[in-house]
PDB file of C-alpha atoms in Angstrom:
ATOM      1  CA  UNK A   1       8.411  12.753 -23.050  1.00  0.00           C
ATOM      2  CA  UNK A   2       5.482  14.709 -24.455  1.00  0.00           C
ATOM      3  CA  UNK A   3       1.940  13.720 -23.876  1.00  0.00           C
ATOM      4  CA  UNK A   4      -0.529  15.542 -26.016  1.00  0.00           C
ATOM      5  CA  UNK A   5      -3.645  13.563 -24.762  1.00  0.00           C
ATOM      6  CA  UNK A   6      -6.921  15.430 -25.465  1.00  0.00           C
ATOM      7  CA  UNK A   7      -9.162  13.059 -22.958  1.00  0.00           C
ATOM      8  CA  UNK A   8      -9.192  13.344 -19.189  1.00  0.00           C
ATOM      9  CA  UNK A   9      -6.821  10.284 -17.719  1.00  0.00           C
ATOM     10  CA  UNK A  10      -6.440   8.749 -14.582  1.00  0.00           C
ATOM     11  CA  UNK A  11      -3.006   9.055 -11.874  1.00  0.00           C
ATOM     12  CA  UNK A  12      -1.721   5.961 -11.160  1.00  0.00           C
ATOM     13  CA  UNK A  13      -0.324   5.159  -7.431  1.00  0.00           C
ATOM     14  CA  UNK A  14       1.517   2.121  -5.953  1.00  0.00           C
ATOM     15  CA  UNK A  15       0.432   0.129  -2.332  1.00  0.00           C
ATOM     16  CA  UNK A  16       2.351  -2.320  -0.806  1.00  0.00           C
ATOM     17  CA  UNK A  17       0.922  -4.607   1.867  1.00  0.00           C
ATOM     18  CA  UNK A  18       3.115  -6.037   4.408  1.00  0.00           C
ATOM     19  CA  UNK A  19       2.969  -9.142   6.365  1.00  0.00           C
ATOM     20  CA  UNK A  20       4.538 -11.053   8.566  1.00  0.00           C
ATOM     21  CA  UNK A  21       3.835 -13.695  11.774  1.00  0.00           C
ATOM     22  CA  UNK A  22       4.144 -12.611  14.996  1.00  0.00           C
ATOM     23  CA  UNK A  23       3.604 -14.292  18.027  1.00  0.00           C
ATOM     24  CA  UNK A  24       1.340 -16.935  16.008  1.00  0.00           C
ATOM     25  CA  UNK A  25      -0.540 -14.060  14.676  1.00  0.00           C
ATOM     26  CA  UNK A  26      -0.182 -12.566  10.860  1.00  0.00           C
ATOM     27  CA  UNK A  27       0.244  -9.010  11.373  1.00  0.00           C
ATOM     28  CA  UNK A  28       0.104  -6.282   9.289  1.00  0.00           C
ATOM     29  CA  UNK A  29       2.647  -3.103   8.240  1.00  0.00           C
ATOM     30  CA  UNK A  30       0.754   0.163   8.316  1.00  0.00           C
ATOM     31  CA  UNK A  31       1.716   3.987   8.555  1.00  0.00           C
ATOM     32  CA  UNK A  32       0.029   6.904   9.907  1.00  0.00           C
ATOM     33  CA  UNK A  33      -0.715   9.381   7.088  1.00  0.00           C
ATOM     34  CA  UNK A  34       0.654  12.828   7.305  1.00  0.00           C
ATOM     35  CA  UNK A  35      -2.015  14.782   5.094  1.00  0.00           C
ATOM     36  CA  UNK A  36      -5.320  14.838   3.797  1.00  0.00           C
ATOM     37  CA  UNK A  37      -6.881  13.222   2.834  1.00  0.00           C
ATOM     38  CA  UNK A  38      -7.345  11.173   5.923  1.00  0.00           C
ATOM     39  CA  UNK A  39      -4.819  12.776   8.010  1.00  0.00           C
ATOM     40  CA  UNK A  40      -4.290  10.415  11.341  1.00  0.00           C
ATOM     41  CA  UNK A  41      -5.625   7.216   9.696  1.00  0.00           C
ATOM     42  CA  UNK A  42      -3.854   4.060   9.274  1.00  0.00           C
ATOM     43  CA  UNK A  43      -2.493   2.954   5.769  1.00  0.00           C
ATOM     44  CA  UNK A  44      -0.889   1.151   3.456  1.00  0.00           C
ATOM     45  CA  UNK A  45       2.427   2.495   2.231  1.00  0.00           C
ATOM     46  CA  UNK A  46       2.711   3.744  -0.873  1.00  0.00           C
ATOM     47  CA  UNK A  47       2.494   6.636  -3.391  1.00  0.00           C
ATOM     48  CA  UNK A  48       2.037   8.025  -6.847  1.00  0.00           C
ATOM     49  CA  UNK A  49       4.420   6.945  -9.321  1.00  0.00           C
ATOM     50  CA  UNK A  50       7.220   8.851 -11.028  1.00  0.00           C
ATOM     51  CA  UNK A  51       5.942   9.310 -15.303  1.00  0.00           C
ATOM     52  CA  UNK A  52       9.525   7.321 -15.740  1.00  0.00           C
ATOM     53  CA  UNK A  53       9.047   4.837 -12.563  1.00  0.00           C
ATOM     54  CA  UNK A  54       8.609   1.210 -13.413  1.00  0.00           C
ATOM     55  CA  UNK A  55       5.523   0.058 -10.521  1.00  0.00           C
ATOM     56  CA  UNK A  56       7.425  -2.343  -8.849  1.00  0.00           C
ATOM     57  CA  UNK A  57      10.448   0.352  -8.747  1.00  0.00           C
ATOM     58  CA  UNK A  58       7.765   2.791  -6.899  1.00  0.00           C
ATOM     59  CA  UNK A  59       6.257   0.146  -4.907  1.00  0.00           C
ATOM     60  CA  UNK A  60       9.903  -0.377  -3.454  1.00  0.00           C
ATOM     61  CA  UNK A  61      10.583   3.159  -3.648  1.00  0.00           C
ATOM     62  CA  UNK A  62       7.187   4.107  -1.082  1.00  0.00           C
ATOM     63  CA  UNK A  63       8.292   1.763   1.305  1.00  0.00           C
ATOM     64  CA  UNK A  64      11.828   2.424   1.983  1.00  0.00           C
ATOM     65  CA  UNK A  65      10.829   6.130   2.431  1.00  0.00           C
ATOM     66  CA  UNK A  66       7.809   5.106   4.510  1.00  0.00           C
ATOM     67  CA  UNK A  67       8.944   2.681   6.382  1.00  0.00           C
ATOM     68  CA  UNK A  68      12.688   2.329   5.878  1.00  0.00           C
ATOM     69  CA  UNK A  69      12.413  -1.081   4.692  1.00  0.00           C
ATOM     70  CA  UNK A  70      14.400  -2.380   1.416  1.00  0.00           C
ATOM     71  CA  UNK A  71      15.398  -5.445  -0.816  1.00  0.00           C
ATOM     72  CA  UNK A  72      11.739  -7.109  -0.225  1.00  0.00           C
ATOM     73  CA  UNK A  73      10.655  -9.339  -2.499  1.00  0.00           C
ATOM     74  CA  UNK A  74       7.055  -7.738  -3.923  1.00  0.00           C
ATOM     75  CA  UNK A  75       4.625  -9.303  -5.874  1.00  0.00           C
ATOM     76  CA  UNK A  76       1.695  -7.797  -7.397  1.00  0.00           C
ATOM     77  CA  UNK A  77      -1.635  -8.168  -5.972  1.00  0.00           C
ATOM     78  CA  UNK A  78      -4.404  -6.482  -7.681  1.00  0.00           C
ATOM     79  CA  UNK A  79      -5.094  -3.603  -9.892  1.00  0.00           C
ATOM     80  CA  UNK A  80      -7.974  -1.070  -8.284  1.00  0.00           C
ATOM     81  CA  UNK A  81      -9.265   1.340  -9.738  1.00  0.00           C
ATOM     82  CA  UNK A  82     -13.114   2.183  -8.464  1.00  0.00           C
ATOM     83  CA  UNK A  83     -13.710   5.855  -9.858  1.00  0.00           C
ATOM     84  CA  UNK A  84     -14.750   7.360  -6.052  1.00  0.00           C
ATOM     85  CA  UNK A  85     -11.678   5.373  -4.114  1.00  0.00           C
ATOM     86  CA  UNK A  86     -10.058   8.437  -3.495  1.00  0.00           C
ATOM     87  CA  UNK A  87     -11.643  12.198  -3.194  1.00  0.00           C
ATOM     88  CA  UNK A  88      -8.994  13.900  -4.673  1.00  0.00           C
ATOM     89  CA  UNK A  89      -8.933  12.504  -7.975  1.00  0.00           C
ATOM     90  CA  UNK A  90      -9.220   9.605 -10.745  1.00  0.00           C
ATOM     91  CA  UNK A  91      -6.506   7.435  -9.019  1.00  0.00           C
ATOM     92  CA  UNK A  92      -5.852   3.495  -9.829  1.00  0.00           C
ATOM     93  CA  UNK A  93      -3.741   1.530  -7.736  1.00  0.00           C
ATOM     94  CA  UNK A  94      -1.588  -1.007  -8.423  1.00  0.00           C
ATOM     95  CA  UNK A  95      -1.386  -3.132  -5.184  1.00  0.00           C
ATOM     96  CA  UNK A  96       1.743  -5.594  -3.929  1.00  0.00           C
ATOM     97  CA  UNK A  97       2.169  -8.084  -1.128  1.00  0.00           C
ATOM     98  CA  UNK A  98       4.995  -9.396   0.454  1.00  0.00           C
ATOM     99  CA  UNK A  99       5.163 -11.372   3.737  1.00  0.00           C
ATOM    100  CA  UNK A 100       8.745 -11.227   5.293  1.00  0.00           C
ATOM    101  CA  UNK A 101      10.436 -13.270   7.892  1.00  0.00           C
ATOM    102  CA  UNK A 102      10.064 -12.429  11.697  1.00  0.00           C
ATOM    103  CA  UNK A 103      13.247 -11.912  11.963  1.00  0.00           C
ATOM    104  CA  UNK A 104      13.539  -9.765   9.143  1.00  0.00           C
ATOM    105  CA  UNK A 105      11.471  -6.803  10.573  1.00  0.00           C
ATOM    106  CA  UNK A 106      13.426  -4.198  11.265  1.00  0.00           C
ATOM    107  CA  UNK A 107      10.956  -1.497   9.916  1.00  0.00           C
ATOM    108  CA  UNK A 108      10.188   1.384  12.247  1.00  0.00           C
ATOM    109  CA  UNK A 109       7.685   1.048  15.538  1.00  0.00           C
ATOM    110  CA  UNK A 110       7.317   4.801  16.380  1.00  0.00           C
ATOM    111  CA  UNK A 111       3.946   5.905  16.042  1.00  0.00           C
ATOM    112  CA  UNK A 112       3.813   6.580  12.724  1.00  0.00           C
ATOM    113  CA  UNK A 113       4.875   3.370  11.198  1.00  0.00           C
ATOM    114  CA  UNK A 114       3.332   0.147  13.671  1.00  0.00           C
ATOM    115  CA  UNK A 115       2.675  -3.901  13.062  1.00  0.00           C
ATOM    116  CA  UNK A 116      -1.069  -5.184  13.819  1.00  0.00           C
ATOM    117  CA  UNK A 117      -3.025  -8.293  14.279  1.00  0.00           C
ATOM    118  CA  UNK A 118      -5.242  -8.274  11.552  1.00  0.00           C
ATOM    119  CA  UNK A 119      -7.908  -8.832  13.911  1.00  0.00           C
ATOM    120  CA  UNK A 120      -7.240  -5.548  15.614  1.00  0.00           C
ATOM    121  CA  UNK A 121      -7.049  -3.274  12.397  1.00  0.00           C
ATOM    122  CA  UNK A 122      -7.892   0.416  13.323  1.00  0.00           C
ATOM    123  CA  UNK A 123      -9.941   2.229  10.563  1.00  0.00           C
ATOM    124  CA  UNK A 124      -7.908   2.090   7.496  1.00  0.00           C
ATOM    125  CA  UNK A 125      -7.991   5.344   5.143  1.00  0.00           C
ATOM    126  CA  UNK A 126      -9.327   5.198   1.215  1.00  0.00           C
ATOM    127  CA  UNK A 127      -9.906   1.280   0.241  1.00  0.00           C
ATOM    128  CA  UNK A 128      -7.207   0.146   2.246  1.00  0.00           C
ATOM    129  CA  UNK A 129      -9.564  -2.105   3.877  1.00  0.00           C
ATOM    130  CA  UNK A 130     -10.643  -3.656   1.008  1.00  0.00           C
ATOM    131  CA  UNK A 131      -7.248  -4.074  -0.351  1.00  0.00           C
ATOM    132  CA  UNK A 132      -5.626  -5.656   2.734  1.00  0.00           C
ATOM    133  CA  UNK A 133      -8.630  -8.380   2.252  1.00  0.00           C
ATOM    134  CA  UNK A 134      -7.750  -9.475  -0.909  1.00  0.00           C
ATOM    135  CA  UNK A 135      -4.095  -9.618   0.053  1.00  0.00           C
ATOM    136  CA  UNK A 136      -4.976 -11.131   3.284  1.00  0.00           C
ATOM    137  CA  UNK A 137      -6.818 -14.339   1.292  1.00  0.00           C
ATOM    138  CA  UNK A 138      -4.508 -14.472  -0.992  1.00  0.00           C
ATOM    139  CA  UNK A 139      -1.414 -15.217   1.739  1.00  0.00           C
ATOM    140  CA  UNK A 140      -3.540 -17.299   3.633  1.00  0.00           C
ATOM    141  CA  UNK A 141      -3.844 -19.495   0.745  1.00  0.00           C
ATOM    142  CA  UNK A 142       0.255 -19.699   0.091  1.00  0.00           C
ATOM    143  CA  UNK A 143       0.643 -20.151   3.546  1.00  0.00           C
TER     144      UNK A 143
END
């Protein structure tokens, strides 16, 4: 493809937020980011999409590679897109949620990749806060 755009545009990334119960307690998937910005923090998974990627297909894609788990069921959350969410750029978001099965987490537990109660979140980099909010009401509700 050719893009021949004159005006300044925004990148688009994916976020997946992962749930499941634990111990009578909804928990939450998060990885440690490996670079800046917010190096060390706590996130959601995810990750700019491919120009030929299809969101749900990068959605997927960002959290097999970050957390090694596949064939979940996502469905899309929320679009955000404040202008200052994220220093390095113009970035909107296109957020998912899924909440899997107990018995179906088999995603990584090494430090970099953990489950918490949500009422024990560390500090979350970018808006990830505000993200896992929404998605938190919103699973509530179903459940």
């Amino acid at each position: 493809m050719t893009y021949t755009y004159k005006h300044p545009h925004p990148a688009v990334t994916t976020n997946v937020v992962i749930f499941t119960v634990l111990d009578a307690k909804l928990r939450l998937l998060l990885i440690r980011r490996p670079r800046e910005p917010f190096k060390g923090y706590w996130a959601l998974p995810g990750g700019f999409i491919s120009l030929d990627e299809d969101l749900t297909a990068s959605a997927s894609r960002a959290l097999e590679r970050e957390t090694g788990m596949t064939g979940v069921y996502l469905e899309q959350l929320y679009t955000f897109g404040r202008p200052d969410r994220d220093p390095r750029e113009r970035v909107i978001t296109v957020a998912y949620y899924a909440l899997v099965p107990a018995a179906r987490v088999a995603a990584r537990d090494d430090g970099e990749v953990a489950w918490f109660a949500l009422d024990t979140l560390p500090a979350l980099a970018l808006d990830h806060q505000e993200i896992v909010a929404l998605a938190a009401e919103r699973v509530k509700a179903k459940l």
